[in-house]
Coordinates of C-alpha atoms (C1' of nucleotides) in Angstrom, one line a residue:
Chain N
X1 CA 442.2 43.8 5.8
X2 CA 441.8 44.3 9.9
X3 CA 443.5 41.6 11.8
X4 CA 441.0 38.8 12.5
X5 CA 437.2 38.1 12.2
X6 CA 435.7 40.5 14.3
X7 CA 431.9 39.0 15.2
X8 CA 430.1 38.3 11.5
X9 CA 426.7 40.1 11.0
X10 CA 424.3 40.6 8.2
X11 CA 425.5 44.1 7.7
X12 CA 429.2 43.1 7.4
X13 CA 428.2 40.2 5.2
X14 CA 426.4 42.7 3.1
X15 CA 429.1 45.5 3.3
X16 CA 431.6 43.1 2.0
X17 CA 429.4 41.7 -0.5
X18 CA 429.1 45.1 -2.3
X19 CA 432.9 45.7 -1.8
X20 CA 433.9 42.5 -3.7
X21 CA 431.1 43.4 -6.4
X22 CA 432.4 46.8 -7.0
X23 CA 436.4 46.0 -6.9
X24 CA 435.6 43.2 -9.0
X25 CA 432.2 42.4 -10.6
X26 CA 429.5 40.2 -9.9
X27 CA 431.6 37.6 -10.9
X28 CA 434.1 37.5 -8.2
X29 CA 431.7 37.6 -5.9
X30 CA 431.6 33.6 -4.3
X31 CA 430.7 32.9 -1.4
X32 CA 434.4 31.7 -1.2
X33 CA 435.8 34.7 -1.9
X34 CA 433.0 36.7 0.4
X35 CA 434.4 34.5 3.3
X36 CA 437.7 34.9 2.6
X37 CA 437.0 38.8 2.7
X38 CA 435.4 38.5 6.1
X39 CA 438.5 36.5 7.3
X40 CA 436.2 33.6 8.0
X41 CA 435.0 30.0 6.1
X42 CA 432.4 30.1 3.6
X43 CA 429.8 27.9 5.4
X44 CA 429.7 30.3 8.4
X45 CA 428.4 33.3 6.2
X46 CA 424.8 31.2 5.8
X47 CA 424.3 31.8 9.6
X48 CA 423.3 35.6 8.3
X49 CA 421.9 34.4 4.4
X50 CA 419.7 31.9 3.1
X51 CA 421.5 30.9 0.2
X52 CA 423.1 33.0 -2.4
X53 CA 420.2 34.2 -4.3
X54 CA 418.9 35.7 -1.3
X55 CA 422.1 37.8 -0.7
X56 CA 421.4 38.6 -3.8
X57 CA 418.0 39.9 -3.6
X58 CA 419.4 41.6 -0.4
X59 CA 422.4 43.6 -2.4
X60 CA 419.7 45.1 -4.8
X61 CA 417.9 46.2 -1.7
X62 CA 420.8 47.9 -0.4
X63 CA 421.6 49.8 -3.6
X64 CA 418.1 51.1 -3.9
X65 CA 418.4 52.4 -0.6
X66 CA 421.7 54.3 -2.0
X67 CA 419.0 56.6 -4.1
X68 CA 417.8 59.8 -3.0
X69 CA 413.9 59.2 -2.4
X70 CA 412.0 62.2 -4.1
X71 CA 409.8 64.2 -1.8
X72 CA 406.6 63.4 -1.9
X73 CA 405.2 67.2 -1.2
X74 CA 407.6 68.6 -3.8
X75 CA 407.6 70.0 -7.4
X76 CA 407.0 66.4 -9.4
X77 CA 409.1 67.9 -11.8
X78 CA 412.5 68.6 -9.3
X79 CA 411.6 65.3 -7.5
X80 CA 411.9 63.1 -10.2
X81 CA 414.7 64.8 -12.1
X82 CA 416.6 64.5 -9.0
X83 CA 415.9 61.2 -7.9
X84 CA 416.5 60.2 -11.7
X85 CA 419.8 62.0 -11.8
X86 CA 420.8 59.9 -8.5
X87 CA 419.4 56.9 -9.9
X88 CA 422.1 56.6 -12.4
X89 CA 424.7 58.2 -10.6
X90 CA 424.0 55.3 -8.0
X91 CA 424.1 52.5 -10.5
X92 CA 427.1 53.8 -12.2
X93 CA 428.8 53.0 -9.2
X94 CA 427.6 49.8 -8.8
X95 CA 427.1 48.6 -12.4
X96 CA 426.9 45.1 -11.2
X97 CA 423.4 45.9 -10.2
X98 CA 421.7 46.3 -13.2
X99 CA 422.2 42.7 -14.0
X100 CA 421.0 41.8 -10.7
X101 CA 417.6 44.2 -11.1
X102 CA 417.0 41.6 -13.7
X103 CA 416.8 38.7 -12.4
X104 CA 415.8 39.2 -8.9
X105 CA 412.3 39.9 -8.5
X106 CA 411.5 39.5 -4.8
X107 CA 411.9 43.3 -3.8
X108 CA 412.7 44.3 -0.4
X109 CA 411.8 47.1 1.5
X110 CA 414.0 49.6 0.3
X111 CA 412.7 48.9 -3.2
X112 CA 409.5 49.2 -2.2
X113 CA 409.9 52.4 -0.7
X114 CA 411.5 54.1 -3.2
X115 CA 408.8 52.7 -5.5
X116 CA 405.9 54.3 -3.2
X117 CA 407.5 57.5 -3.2
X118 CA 408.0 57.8 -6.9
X119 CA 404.3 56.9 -7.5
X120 CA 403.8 59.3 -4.4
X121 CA 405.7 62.5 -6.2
X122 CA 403.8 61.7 -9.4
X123 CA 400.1 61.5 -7.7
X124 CA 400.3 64.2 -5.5
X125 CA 401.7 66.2 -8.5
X126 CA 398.3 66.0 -10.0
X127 CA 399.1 63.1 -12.3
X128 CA 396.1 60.8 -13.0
X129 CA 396.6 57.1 -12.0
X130 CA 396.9 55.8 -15.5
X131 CA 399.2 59.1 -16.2
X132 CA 400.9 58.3 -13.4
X133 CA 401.7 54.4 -14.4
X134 CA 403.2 56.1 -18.1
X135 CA 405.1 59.0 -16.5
X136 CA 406.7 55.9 -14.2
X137 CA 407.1 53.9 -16.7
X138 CA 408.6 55.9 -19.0
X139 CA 411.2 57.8 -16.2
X140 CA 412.5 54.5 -15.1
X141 CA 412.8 52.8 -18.3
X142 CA 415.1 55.8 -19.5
X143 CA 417.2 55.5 -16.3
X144 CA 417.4 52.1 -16.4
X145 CA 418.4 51.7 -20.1
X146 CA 420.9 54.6 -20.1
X147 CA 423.0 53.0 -17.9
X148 CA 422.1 49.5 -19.2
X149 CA 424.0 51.2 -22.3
X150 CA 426.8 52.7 -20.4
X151 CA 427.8 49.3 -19.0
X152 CA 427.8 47.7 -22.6
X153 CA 429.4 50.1 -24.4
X154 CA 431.8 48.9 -26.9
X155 CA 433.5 52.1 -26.7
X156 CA 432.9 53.4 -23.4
X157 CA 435.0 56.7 -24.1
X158 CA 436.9 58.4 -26.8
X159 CA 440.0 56.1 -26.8
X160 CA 439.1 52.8 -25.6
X161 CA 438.2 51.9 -29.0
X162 CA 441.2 49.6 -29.0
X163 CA 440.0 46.5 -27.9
X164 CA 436.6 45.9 -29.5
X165 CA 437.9 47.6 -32.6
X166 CA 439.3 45.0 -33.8
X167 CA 435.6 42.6 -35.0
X168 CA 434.5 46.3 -35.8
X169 CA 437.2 47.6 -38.2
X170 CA 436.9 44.6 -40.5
X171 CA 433.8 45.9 -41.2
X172 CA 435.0 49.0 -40.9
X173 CA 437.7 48.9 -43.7
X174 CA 435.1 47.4 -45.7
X175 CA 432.7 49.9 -46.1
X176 CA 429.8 48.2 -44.3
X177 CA 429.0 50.2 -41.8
X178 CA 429.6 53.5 -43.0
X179 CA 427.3 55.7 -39.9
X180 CA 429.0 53.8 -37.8
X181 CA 432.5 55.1 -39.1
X182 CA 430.9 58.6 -39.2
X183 CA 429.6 59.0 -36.0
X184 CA 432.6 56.6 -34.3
X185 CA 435.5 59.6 -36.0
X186 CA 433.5 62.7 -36.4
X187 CA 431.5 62.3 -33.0
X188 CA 432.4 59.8 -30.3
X189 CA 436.6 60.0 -30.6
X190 CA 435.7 63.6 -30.9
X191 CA 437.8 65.1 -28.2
X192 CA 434.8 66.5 -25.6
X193 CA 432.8 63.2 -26.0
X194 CA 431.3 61.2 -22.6
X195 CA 428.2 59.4 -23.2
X196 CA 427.4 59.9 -20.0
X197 CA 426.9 63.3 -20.3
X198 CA 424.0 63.0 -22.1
X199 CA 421.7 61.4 -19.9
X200 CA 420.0 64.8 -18.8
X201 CA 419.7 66.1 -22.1
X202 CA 417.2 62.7 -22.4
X203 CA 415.9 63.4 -18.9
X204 CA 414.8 66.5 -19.5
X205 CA 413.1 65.9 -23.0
X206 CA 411.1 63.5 -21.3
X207 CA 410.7 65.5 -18.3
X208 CA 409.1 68.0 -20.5
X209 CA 407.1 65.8 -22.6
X210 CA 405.3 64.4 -19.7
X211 CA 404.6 67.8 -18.6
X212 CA 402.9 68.7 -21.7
X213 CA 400.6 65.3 -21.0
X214 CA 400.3 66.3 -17.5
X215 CA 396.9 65.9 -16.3
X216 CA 395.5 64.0 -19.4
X217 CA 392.5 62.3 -18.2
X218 CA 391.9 64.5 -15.8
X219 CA 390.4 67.5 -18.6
X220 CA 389.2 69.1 -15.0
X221 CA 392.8 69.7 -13.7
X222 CA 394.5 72.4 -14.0
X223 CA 398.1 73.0 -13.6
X224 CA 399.4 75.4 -11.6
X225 CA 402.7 77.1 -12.1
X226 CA 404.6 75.0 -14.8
X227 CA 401.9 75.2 -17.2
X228 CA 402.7 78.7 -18.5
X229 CA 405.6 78.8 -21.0
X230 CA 409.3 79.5 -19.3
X231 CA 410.9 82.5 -21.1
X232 CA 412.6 80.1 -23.8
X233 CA 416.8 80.3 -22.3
X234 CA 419.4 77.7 -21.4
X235 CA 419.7 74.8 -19.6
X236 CA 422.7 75.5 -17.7
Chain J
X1 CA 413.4 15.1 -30.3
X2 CA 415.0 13.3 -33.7
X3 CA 416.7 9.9 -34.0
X4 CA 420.5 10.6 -33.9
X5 CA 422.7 12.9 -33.9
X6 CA 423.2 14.4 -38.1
X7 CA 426.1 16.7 -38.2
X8 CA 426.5 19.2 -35.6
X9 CA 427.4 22.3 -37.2
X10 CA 427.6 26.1 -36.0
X11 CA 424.5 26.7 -36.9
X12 CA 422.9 24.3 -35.4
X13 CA 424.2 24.3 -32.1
X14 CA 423.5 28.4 -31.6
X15 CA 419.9 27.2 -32.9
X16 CA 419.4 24.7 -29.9
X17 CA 421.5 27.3 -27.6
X18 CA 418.7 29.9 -28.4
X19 CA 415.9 26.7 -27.8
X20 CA 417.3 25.7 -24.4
X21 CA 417.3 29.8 -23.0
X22 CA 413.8 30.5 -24.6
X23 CA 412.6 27.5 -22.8
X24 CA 414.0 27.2 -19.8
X25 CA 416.0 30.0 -19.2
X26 CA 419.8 31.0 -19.4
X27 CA 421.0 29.1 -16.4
X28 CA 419.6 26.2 -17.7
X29 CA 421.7 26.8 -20.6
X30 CA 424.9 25.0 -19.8
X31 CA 427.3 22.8 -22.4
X32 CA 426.3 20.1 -20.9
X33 CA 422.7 20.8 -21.6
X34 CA 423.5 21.7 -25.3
X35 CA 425.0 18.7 -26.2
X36 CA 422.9 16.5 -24.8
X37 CA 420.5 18.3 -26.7
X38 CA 422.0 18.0 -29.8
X39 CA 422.9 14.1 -28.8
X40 CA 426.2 15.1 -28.6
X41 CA 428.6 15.3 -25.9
X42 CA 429.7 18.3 -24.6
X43 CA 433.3 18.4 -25.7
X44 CA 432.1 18.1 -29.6
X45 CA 430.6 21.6 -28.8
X46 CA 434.1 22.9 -28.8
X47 CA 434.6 22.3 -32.6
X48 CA 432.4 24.9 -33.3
X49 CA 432.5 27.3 -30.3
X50 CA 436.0 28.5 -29.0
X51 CA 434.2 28.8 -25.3
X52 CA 431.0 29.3 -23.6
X53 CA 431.7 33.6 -24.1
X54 CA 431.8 33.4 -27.4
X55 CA 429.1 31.5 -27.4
X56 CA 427.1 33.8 -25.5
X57 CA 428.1 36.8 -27.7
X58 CA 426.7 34.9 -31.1
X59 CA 423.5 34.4 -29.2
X60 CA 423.5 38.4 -28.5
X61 CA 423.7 38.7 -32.4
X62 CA 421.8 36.5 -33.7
X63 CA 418.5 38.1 -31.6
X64 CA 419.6 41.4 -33.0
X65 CA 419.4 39.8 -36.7
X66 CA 416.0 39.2 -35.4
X67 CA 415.0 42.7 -35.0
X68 CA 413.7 44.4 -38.0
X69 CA 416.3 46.9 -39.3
X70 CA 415.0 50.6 -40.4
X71 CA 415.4 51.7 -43.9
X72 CA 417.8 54.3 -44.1
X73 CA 416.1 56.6 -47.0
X74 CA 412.6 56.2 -45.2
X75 CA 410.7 58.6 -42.8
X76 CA 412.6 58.7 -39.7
X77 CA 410.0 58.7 -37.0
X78 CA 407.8 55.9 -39.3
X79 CA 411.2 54.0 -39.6
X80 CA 412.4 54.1 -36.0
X81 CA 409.2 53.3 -34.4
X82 CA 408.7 50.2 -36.1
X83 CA 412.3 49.1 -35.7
X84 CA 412.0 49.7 -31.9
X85 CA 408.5 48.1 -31.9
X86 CA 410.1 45.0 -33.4
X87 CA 413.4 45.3 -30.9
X88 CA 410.8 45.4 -28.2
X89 CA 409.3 42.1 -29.6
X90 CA 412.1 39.8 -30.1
X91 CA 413.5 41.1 -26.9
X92 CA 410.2 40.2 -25.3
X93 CA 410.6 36.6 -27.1
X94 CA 413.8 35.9 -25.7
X95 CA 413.8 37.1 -22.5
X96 CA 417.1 36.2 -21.5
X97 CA 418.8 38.5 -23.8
X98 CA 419.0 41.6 -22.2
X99 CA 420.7 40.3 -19.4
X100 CA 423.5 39.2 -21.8
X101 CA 423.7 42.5 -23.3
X102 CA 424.8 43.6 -20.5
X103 CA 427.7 42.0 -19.8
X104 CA 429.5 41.0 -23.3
X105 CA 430.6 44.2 -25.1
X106 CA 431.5 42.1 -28.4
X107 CA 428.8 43.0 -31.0
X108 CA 428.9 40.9 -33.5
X109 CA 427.9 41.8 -37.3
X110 CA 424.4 42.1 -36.9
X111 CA 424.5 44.3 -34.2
X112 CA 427.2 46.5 -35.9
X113 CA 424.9 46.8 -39.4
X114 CA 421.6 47.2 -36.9
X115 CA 423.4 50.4 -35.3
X116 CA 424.7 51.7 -38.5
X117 CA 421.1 51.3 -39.6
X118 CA 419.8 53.7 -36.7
X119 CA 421.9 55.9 -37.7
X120 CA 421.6 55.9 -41.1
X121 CA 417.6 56.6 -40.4
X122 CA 418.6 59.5 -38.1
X123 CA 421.1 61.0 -40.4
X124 CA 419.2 60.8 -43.8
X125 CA 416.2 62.6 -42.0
X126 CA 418.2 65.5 -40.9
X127 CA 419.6 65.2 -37.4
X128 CA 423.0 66.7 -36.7
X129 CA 425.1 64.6 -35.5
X130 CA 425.0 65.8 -31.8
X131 CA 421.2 65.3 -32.3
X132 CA 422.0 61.8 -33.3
X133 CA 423.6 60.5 -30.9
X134 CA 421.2 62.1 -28.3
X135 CA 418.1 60.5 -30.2
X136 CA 419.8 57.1 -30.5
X137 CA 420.4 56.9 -26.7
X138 CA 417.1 58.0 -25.6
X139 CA 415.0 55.8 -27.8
X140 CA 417.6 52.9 -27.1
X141 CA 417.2 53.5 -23.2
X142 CA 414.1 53.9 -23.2
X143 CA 413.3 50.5 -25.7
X144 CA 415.8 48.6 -23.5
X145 CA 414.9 49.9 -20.1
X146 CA 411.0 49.2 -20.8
X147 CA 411.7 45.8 -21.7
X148 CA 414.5 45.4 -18.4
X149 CA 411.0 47.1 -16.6
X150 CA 408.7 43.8 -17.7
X151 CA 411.3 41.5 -17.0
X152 CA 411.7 42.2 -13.4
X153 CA 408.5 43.0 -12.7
X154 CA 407.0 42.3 -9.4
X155 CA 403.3 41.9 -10.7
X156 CA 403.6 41.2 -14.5
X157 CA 399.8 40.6 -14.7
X158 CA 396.7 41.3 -12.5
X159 CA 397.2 38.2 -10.7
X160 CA 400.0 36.8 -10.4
X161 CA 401.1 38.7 -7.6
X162 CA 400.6 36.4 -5.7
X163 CA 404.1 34.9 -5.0
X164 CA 405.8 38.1 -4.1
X165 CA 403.0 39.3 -2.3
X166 CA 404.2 37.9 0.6
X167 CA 406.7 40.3 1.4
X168 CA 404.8 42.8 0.0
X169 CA 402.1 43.0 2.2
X170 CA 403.9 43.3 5.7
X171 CA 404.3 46.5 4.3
X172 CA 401.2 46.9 2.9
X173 CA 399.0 46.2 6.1
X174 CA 401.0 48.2 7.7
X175 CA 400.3 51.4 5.1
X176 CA 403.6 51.9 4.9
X177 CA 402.9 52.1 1.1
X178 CA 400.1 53.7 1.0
X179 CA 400.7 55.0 -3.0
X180 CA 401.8 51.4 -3.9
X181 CA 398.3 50.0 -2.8
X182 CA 396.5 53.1 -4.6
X183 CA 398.7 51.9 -7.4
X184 CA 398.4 48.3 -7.2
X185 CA 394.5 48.2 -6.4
X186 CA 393.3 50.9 -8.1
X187 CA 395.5 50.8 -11.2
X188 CA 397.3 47.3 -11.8
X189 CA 394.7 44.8 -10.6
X190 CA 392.2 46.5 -13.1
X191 CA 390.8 44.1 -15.7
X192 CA 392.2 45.6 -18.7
X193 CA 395.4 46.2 -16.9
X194 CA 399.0 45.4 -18.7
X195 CA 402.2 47.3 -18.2
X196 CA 402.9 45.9 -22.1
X197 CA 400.6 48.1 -23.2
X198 CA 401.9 51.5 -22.5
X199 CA 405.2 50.6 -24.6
X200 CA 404.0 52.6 -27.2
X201 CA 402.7 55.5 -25.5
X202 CA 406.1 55.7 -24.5
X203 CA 408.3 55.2 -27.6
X204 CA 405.3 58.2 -29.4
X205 CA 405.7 60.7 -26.6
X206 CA 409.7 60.3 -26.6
X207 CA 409.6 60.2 -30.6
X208 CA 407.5 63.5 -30.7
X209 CA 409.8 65.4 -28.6
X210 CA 413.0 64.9 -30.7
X211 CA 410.8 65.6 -33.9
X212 CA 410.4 69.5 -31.5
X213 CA 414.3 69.3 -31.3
X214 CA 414.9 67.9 -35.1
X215 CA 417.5 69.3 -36.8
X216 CA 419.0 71.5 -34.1
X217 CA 422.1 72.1 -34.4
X218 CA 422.9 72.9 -30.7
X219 CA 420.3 71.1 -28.8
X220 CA 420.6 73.0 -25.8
X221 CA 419.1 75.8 -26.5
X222 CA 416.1 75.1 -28.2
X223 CA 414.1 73.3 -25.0
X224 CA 410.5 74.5 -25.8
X225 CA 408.7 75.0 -22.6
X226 CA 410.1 75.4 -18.6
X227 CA 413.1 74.0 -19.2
X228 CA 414.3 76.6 -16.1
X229 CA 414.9 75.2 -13.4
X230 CA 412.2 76.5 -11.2
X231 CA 412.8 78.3 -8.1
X232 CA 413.0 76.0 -5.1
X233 CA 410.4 76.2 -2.1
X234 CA 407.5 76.7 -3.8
X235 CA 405.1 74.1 -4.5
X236 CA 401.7 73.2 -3.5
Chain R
dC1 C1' 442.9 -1.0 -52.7
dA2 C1' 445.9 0.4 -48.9
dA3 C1' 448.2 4.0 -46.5
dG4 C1' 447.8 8.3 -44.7
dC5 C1' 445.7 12.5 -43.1
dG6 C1' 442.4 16.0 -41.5
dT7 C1' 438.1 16.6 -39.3
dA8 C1' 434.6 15.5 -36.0
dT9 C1' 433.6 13.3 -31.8
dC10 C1' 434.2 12.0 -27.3
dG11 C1' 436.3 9.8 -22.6
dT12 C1' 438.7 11.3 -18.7
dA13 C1' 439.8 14.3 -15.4
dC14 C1' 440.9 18.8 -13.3
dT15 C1' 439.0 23.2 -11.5
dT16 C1' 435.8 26.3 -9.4
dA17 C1' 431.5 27.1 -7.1
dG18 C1' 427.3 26.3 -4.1
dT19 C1' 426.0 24.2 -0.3
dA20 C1' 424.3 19.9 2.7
dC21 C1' 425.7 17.6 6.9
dC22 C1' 427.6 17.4 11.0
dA23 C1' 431.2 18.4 14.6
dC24 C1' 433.2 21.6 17.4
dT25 C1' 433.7 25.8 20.2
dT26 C1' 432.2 29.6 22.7
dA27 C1' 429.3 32.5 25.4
dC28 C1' 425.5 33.1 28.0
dT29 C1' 422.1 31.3 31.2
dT30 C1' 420.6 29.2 35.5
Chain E
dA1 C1' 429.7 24.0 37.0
dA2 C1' 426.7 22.3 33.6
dG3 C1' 423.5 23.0 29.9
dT4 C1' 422.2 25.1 25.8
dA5 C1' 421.9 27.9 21.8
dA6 C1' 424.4 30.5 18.6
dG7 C1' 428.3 30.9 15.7
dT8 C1' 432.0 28.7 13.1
dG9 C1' 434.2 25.6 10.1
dG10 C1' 435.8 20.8 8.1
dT11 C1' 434.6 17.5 4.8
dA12 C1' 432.5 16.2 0.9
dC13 C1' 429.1 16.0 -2.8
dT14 C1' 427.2 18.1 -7.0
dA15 C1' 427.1 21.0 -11.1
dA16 C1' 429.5 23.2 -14.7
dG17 C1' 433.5 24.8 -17.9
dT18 C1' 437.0 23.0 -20.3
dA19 C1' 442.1 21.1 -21.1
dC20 C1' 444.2 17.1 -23.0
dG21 C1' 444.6 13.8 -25.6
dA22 C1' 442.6 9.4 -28.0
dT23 C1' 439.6 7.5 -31.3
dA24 C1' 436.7 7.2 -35.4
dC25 C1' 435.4 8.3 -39.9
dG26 C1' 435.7 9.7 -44.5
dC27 C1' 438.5 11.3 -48.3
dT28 C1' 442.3 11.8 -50.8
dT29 C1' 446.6 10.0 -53.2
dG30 C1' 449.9 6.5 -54.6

DNA sequence: CAAGCGTATCGTACTTAGTACCACTTACTT
DNA sequence: AAGTAAGTGGTACTAAGTACGATACGCTTG
């Protein structure tokens, strides 16, 4: 892109390294093609890296720093829903990250800090240790799988249909998978339809379900404000 | 392992495919591996697979045929929960499937008559077909997320932190994660501790809160409790 | 039974990727 | 100016996917 290699660093190393994995996917990154990026040979970028898996571990570092850290003080409730919301919205824009969250298990600092503030938001919001592990567990498995699904989709939206349709419609045709047929016409090529947009429908069912457990194992406890039943109205 | 090499067939290489990843993990899965597992060469592989993908995609289906499907005229909650306790096993037996669930979008037949099944379930007991599709994604997230969760985790057992620890502990003798060491030391590094185990806690508390929201027609607008979103500022 | 043919198997070799090894170049120190 | 350390890159080895045929084997059909 700029003329020639300006000095290399981690953080251009890094910077590029994202760039390649969300123009291209995970697969385009190489360190050949990472070089090539930064205008310079691949053997010169393991003056700044290890070895690849370590760049690796790095890049999932620098996406969980890309998520809004809940404030520890706060509501539990806000906190998490908004650090959940970001969550996804971060990982939708890097999808290739997911697949990385998987495999590497060294986490960095970033990671870690996130992870201390979520357990942070939870305990100082009067959760019990053990309640605290569920209410964790259960948050980030829902993130983490929603957008696990968005990235496999078959049909990702209401007309891409095409491509996959084609293994699917035999069946289709054939009577064998008759929901699928149902919800695929009368739901998801229904004109509104985003999978996406039901992640906070999820996130708040599960929000609220943890506050009904909140403070389990802890009969003392008492909650505060959220306790008392909302006037029953809309989300949004 | 046998004498010679019998007949290769489809069958049995996706059989020694699944062998090699549930032993040594999917990079060690290569067509080179294969064959000479099969005491074969790897070009003979080719006669039954067009290409490593597709190879990949049959392995993706033939560990959802594993999972238990749910009866379609049965009780929905009875019928979902054991299908997602099963996904939750096999998942857990072959580890390296997720991580290719991710990335090839070609379901195959038994993952096309699995989703029809879920749907059937949620259909026959009731749900609308918005409701559907919302129940569907959340229990999927969460089953697929909680599984992603014990793949990559850090500490998957009381001890065997050890490894990461390393760069784990800067931090931690510093206190820069102070809820982290509450967490580990107080919570994970307790005897009886084991994140498996709170799988089911889970999967119950998400599948009570759809049965709240069964049958709605507009989900929206039947969130039970505080589903407001609180005013800001106030907290403890 | 021989000739012919399709299917299964494999030998060879090309391509892409990670990276070890070592040489060179540059910039900063003294 | 000379020495040194840090940065850069050339070469080449290895692992893996797979294209392109060639061969081998068994089963028909004359």
């Amino acid at each position: 892109m700029g003329e020639q290699a300006r000095q290399l660093s981690r953080e251009r190393v890094l910077e590029a390294a994202v760039g390649i994995a969300d123009a291209h996917g995970l697969g385009a990154l190489t360190m050949r093609s990472l070089a090539a990026e930064l205008n310079a040979k691949p053997m010169s970028l393991y003056h700044y890296i290890r070895n690849k898996d370590e760049l690796l571990d790095a890049l999932v570092d620098r996406v969980f720093a890309e998520i809004e850290l809940p404030e520890v003080g706060g509501d539990w409730r806000a906190e998490v829903r908004r650090r959940s919301v970001s969550a996804r919205t971060v990982l939708a824009r890097h999808p290739w990250a997911l697949a990385l969250v998987e495999t590497r298990t060294n986490p960095g600092p970033a990671t870690l800090r996130h992870h201390d503030a979520m357990l942070g938001v939870l305990r100082a919001g009067g959760f019990s240790l053990p309640m605290t592990a569920h209410a964790y567990a259960i948050v980030d498995a829902y993130v983490f799988g929603f957008v696990l699904q968005e990235a496999s989709l078959p049909f990702d939206s209401a007309d891409s249909a095409n491509a996959v349709a084609d293994s699917i419609m035999e069946g289709f045709a054939s009577g064998d998978y008759p929901h699928l047929v149902e919800f695929a016409t009368q739901h998801v090529q229904q004109p509104g339809y985003h999978f996406g947009g039901q992640f906070e429908f999820g996130l708040d069912l599960i929000l609220d379900a943890l506050a009904v457990h909140h403070g389990a194992s802890h009969p003392s406890s008492i909650r505060p404000e959220n306790g008392v039943p909302q006037p029953p109205g809309r989300s949004r």
